[in-house]
CSV table of C-alpha atoms and ligand atoms in Angstrom, one decimal:
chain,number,residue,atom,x,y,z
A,34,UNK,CA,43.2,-59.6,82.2
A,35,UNK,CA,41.9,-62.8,83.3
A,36,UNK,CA,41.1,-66.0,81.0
A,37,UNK,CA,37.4,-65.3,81.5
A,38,UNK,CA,37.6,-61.7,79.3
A,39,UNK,CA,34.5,-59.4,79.5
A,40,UNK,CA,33.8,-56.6,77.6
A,41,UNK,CA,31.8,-54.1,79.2
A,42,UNK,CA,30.1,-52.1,76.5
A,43,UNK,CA,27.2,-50.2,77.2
A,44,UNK,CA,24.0,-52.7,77.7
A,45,UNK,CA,26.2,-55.7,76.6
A,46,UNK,CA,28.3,-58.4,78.0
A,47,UNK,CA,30.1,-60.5,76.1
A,48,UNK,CA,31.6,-63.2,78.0
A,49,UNK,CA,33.9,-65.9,77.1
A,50,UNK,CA,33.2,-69.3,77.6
A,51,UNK,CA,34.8,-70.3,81.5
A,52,UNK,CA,37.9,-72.4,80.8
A,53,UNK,CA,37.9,-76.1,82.6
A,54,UNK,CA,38.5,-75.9,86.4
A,55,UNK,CA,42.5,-76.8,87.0
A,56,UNK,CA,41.1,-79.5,89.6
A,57,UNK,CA,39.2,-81.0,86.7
A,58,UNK,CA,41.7,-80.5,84.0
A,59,UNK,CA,45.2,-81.5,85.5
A,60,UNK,CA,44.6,-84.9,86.0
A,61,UNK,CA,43.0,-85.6,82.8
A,62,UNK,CA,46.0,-83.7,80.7
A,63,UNK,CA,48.2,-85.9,82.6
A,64,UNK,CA,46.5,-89.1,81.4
A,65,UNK,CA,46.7,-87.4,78.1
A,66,UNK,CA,50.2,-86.9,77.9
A,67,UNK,CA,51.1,-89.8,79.2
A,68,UNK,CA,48.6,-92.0,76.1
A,69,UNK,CA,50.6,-89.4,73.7
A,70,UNK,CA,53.8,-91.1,75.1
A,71,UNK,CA,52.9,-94.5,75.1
A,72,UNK,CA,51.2,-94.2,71.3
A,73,UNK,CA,53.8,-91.9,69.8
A,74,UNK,CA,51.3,-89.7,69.4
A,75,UNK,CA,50.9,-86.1,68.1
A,76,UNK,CA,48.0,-83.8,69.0
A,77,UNK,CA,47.4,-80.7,66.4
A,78,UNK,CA,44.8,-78.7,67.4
A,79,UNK,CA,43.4,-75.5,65.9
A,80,UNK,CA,43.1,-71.9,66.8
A,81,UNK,CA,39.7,-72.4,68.0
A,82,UNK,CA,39.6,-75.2,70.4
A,83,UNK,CA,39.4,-74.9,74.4
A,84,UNK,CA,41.8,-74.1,76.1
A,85,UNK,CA,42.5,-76.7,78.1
A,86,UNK,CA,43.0,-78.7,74.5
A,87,UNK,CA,45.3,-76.1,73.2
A,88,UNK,CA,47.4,-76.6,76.2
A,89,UNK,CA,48.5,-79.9,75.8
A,90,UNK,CA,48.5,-79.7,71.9
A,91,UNK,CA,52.2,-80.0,70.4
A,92,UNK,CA,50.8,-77.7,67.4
A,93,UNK,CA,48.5,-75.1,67.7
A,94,UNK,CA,47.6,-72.9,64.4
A,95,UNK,CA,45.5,-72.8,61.5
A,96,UNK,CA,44.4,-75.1,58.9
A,97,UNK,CA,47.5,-74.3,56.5
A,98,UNK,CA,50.0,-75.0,60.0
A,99,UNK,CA,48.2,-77.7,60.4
A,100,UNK,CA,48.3,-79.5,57.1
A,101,UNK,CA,52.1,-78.3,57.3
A,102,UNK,CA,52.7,-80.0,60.7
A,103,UNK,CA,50.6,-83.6,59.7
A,104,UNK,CA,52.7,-83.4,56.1
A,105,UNK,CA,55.9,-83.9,58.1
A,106,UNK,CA,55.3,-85.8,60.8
A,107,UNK,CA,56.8,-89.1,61.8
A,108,UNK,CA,54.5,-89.8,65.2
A,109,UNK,CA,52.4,-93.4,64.9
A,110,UNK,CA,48.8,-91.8,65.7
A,111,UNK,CA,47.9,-87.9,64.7
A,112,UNK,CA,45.1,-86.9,67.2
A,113,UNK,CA,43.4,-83.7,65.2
A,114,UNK,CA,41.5,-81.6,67.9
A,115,UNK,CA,39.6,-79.2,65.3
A,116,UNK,CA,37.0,-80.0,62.5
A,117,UNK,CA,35.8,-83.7,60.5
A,118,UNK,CA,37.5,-82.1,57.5
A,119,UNK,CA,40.9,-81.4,59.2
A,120,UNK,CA,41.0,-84.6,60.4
A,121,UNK,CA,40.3,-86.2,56.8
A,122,UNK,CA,43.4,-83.8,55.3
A,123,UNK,CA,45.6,-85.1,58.0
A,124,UNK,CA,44.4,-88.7,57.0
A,125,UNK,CA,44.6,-87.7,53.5
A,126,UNK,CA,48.6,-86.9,53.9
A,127,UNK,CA,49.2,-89.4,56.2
A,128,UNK,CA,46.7,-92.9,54.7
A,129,UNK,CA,49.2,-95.2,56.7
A,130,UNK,CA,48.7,-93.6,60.4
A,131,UNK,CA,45.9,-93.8,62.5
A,132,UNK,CA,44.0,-90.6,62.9
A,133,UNK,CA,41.4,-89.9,65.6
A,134,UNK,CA,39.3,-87.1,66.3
A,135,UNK,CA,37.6,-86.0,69.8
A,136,UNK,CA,34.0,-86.1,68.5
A,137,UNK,CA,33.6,-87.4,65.1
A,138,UNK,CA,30.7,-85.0,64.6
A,139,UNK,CA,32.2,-81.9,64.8
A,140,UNK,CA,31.6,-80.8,61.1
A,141,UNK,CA,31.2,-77.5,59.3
A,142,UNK,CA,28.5,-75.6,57.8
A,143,UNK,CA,30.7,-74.9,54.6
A,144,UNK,CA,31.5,-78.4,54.1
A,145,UNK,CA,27.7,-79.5,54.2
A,146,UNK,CA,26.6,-76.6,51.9
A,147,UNK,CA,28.9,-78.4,49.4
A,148,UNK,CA,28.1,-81.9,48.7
A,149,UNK,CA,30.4,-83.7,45.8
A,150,UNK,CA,27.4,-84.9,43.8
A,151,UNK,CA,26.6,-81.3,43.5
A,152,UNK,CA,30.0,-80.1,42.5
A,153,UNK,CA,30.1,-82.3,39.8
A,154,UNK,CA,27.1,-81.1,38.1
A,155,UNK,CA,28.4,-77.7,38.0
A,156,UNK,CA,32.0,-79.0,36.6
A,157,UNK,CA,29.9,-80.7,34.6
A,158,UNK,CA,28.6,-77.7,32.8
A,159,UNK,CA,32.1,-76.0,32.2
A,160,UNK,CA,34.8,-78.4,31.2
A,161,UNK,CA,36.9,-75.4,31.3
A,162,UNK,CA,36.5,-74.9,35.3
A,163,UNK,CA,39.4,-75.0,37.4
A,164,UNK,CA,38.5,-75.6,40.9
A,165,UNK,CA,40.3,-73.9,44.0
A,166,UNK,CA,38.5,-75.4,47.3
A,167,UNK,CA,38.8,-74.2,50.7
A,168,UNK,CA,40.1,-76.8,53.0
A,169,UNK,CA,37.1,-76.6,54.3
A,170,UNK,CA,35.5,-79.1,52.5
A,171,UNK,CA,35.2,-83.1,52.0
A,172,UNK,CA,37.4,-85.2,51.2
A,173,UNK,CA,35.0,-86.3,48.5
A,174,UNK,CA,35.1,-82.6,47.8
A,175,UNK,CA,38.9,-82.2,47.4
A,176,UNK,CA,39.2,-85.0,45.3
A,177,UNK,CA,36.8,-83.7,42.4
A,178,UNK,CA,39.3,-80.6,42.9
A,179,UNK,CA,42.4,-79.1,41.0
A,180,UNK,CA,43.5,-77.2,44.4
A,181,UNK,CA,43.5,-76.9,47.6
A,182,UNK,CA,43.6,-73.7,49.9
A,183,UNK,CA,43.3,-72.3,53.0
A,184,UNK,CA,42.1,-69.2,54.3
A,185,UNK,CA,46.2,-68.5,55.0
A,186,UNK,CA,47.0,-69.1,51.3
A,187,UNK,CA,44.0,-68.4,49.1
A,188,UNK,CA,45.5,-65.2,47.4
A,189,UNK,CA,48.7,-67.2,46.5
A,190,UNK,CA,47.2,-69.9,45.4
A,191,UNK,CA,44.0,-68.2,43.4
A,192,UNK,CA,47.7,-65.8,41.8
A,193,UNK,CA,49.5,-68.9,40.9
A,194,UNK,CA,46.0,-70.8,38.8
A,195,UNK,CA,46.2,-71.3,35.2
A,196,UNK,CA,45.5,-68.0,33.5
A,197,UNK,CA,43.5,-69.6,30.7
A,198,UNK,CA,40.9,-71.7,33.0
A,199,UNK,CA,38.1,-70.2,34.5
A,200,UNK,CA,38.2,-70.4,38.0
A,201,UNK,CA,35.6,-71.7,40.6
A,202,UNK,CA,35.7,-71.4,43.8
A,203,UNK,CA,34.0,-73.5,46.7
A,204,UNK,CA,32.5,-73.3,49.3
A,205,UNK,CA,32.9,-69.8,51.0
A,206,UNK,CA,31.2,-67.1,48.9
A,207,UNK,CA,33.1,-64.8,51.7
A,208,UNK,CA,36.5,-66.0,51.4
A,209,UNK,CA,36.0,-66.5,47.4
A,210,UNK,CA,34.7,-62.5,46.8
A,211,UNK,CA,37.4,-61.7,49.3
A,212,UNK,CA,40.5,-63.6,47.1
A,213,UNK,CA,38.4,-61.8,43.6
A,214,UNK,CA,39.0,-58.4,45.4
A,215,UNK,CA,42.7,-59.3,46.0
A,216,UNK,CA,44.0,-60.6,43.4
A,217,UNK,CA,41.5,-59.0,40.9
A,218,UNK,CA,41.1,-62.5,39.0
A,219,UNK,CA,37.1,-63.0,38.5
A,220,UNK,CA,35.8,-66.5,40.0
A,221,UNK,CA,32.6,-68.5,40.0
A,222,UNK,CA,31.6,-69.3,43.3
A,223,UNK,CA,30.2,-71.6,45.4
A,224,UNK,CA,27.2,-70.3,47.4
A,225,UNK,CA,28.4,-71.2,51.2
A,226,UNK,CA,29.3,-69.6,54.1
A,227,UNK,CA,30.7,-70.3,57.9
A,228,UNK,CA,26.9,-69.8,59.6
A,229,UNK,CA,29.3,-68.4,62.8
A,230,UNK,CA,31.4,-65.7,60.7
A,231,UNK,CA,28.2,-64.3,59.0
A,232,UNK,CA,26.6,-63.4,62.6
A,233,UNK,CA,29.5,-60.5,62.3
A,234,UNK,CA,28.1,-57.4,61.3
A,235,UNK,CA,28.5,-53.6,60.1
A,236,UNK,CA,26.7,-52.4,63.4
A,237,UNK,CA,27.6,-54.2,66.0
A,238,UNK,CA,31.7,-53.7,64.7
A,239,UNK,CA,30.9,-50.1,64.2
A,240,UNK,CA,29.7,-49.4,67.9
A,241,UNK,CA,32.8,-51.6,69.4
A,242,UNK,CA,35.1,-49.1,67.1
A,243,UNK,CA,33.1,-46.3,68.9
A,244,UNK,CA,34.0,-47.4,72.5
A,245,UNK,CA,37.8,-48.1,71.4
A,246,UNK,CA,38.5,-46.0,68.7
A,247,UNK,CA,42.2,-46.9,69.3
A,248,UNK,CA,41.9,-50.1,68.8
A,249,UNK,CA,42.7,-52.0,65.6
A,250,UNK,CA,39.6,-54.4,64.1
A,251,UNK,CA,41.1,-57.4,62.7
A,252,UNK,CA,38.9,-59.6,60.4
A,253,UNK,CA,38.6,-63.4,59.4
A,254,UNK,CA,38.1,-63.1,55.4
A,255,UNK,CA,34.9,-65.9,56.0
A,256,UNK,CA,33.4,-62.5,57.4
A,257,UNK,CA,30.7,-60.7,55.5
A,258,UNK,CA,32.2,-57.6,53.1
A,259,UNK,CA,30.4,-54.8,55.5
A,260,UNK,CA,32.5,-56.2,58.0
A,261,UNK,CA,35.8,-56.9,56.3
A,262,UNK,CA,35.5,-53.4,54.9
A,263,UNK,CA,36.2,-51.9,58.6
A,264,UNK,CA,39.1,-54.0,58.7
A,265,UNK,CA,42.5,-52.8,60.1
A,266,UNK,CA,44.0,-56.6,58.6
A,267,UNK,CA,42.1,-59.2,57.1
A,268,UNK,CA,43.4,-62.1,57.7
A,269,UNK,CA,43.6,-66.3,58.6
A,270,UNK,CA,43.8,-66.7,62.3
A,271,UNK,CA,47.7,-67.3,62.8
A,272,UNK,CA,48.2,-64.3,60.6
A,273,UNK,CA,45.4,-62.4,63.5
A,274,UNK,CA,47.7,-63.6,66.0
A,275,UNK,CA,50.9,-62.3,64.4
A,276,UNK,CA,49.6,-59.2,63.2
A,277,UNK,CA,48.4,-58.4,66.7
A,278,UNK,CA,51.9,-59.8,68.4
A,279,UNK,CA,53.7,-57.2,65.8
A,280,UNK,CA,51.5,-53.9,66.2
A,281,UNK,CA,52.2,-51.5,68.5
A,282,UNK,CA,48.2,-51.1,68.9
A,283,UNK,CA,47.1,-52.0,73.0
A,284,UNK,CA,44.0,-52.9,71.9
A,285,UNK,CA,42.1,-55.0,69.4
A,286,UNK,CA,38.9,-56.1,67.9
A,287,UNK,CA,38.6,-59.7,67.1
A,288,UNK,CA,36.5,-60.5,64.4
A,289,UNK,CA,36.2,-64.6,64.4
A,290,UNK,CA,35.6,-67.5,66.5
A,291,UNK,CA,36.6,-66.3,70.5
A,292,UNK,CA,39.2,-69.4,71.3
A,293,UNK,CA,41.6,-67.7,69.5
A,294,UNK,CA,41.7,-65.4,72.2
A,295,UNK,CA,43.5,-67.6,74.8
A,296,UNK,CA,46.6,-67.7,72.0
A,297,UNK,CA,46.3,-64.2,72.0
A,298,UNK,CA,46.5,-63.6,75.6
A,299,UNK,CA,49.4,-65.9,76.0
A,300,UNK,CA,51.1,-64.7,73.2
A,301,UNK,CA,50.7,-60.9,73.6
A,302,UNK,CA,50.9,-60.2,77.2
A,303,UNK,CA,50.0,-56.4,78.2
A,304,UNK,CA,47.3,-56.3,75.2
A,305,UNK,CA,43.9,-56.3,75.2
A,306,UNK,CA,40.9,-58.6,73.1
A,307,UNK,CA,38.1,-57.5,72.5
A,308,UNK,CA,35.5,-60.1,71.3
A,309,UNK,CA,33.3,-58.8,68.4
A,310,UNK,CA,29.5,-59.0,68.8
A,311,UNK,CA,28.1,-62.1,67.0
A,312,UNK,CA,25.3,-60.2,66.7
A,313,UNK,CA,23.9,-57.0,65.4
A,314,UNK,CA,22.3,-54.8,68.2
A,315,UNK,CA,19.3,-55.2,67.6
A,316,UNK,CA,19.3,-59.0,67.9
A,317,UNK,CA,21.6,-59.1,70.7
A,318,UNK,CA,20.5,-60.6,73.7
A,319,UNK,CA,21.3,-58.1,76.7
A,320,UNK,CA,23.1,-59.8,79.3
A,321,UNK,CA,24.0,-63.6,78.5
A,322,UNK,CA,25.4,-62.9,75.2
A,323,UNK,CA,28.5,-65.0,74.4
A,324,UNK,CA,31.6,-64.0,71.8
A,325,UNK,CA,30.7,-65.7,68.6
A,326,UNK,CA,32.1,-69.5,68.9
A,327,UNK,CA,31.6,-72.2,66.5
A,328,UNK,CA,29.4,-74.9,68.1
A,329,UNK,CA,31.4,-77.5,65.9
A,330,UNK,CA,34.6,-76.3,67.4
A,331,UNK,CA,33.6,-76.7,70.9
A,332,UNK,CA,32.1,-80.4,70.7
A,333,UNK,CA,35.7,-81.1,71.2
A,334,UNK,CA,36.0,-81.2,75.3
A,335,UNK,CA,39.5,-82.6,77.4
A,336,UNK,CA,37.2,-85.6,78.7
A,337,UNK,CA,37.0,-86.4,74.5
A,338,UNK,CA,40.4,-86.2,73.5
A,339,UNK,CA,41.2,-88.3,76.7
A,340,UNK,CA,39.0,-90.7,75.1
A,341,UNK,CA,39.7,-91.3,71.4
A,342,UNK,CA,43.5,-91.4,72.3
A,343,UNK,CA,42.5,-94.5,74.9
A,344,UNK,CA,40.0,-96.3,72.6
A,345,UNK,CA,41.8,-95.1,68.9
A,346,UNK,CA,37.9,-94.2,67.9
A,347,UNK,CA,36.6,-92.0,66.4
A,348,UNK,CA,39.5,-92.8,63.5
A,349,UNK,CA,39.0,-91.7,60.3
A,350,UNK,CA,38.7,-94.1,57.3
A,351,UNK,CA,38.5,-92.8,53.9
A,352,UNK,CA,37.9,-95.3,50.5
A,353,UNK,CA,41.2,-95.4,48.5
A,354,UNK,CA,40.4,-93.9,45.2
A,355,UNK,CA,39.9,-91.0,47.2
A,356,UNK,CA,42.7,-90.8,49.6
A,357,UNK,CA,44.6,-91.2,46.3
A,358,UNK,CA,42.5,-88.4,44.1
A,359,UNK,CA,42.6,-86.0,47.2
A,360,UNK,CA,46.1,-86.1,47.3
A,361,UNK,CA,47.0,-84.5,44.4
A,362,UNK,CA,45.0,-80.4,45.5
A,363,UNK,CA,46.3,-81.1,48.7
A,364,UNK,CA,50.3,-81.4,47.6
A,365,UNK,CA,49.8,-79.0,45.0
A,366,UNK,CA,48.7,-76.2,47.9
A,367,UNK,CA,51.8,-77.3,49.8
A,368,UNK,CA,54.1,-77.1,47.0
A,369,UNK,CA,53.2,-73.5,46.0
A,370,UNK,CA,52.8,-72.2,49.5
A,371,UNK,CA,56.8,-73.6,50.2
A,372,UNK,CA,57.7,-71.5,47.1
A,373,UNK,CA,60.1,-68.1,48.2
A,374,UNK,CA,57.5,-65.0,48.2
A,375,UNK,CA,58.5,-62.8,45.7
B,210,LIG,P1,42.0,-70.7,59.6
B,210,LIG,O1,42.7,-71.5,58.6
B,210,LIG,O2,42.2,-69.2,59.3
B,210,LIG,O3,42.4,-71.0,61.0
B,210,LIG,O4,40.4,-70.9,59.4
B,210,LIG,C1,39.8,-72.1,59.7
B,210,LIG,C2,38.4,-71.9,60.0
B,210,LIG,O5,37.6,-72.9,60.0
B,210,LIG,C3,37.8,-70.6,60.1
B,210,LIG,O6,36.5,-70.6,60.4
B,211,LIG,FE1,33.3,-74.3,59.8
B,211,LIG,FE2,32.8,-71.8,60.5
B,211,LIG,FE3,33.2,-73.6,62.4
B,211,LIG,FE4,35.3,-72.7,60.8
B,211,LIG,S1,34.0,-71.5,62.3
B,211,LIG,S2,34.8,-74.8,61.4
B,211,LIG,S3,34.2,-72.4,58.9
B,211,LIG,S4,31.5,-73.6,60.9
């Protein structure tokens, strides 16, 4: 299999994006690891980016590996290929480094759906609210919150809440029915959603399973519940990437953003991705159709990241008071994610 998958599935193509030509690339991750020298940098990027960015990331994972790796690191400048909001946690953890993004408008449709003046009209009308947000989410956002999570951790976290607060959950209506069905604890919550993982649907999963009934689906929990409910694993994307590395299974059914595929290929040689359909058939575009990708995602090119680590812009900046109020969800997610699993 090449890096350019296709899957060839009756009328449809589903392509993945062409990665960077190696003329192009080389010389520019070159430069780029030669800036990370000279600035004591570190590069995290997530599961999702390019990947000609994941290759010359030190850290590649999801958003709780990523808060993991900025808690603990001692390098002068955190470059944070992913999200706005990944960028502001590293900041968040780290208020004394320099933190630079590629392109400092790569946001996210769950963090605009929930805007903090918003949020605190609804905490406003339950003092007894305890709120769990998704990393996903302002830093304005976090700081009006009692905990952090991530899509890695939301079931421990949601276990480990006060049992006498009633709990609500924002922004993703997905991820937040997904932890209720888990963990059985009932939740008001935010009405949000990733715009990308809510393109996955029933039909279009359904007629992949037909063509490769041996394969195993495996589902992002910001997917819709027809969809998670023909899930082999439900799961953050390093768990995806784990569970397919441990199966015996050839063959699987990706159900989230398609750069996670090039981990997955690397990873797992001699098994086979299959992109789900972002949409539903009868929606879907015939022949140019690409695997479902998050347009915020991919605003982060090599040529960017080459740039903010020469210029130190865009760098994040975030008021005090809540750098300082932020904080608090943030380390309280890390402290009860390092606890032993029982
Ligand atoms: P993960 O933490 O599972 O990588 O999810 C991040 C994200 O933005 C999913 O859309
Ligand atoms: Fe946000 Fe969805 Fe993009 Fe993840 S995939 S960053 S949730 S818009």
């Amino acid at each position: 299999m090449t890096d350019a998958v296709s899957v060839q599935n009756g009328a449809d193509r589903l392509a993945l994006r062409e990665p960077m030509p190696r003329a192009q690339a080389e010389p520019l991750s070159r430069e780029i690891l030669d800036l990370k020298r000279e600035l004591n940098a570190v590069i995290l990027a997530h599961n999702y980016q390019v990947p000609e960015i994941q290759d010359v990331a030190d850290f590649v994972g999801d958003s709780l590996g990523l808060s993991q790796q900025a808690a603990k690191t001692d390098a002068d400048v955190i470059v944070f290929c992913g999200v706005h909001f990944m960028a502001e946690t590293a900041k968040i953890l780290n208020p004394d480094k320099t933190v630079v993004l590629p392109d400092k408008d790569a946001g996210c449709s769950l963090e605009e759906s929930c805007p903090a003046n918003k949020l605190r009209e609804l905490q406003q009308s339950n003092p007894n609210f305890w709120t769990v947000a998704y990393i996903n989410c302002s830093a304005e956002v976090k700081a009006l919150s009692d905990v952090i999570c991530t899509s890695g951790n939301a079931v421990r976290i949601v276990a480990a809440a006060p049992p006498d607060r009633d709990l609500l959950f924002v922004p993703d209506e997905n991820l937040g029915a997904w932890v209720m069905e888990q963990t059985g604890r009932p939740m008001t919550l935010w009405r949000g959603n990733c715009y990308a993982h809510v393109e996955f649907r029933r039909d279009g999963i359904l007629r992949l399973r037909r063509s490769f009934p041996d394969a195993k689906v495996v589902v992002h929990p910001e997917s819709l519940r027809e969809v998670r409910d023909l899930a082999d694993a439900v799961c953050s994307t390093e768990r995806m990437i784990d569970y397919c590395k441990t199966s015996p299974a050839k063959q699987f059914v990706i159900v989230t953003e398609s750069g996670i595929i090039h981990r997955m290929q690397k990873e797992c040689p001699g098994k086979e991705f299959l992109c789900a359909p972002a949409f539903d058939v009868m929606r879907m575009p015939s022949d140019n159709c690409r695997c479902s990708e998050c347009k915020y995602m991919k605003m982060n090119t090599l040529g960017k990241l080459r740039d903010c680590m020469k210029r130190l812009a865009p760098r994040i900046e975030l008021p005090e008071d809540i750098l300082k109020r932020a904080r608090l969800p943030i380390e309280r997610m890390l402290e009860i994610s390092a606890r032993p699993q029982k």
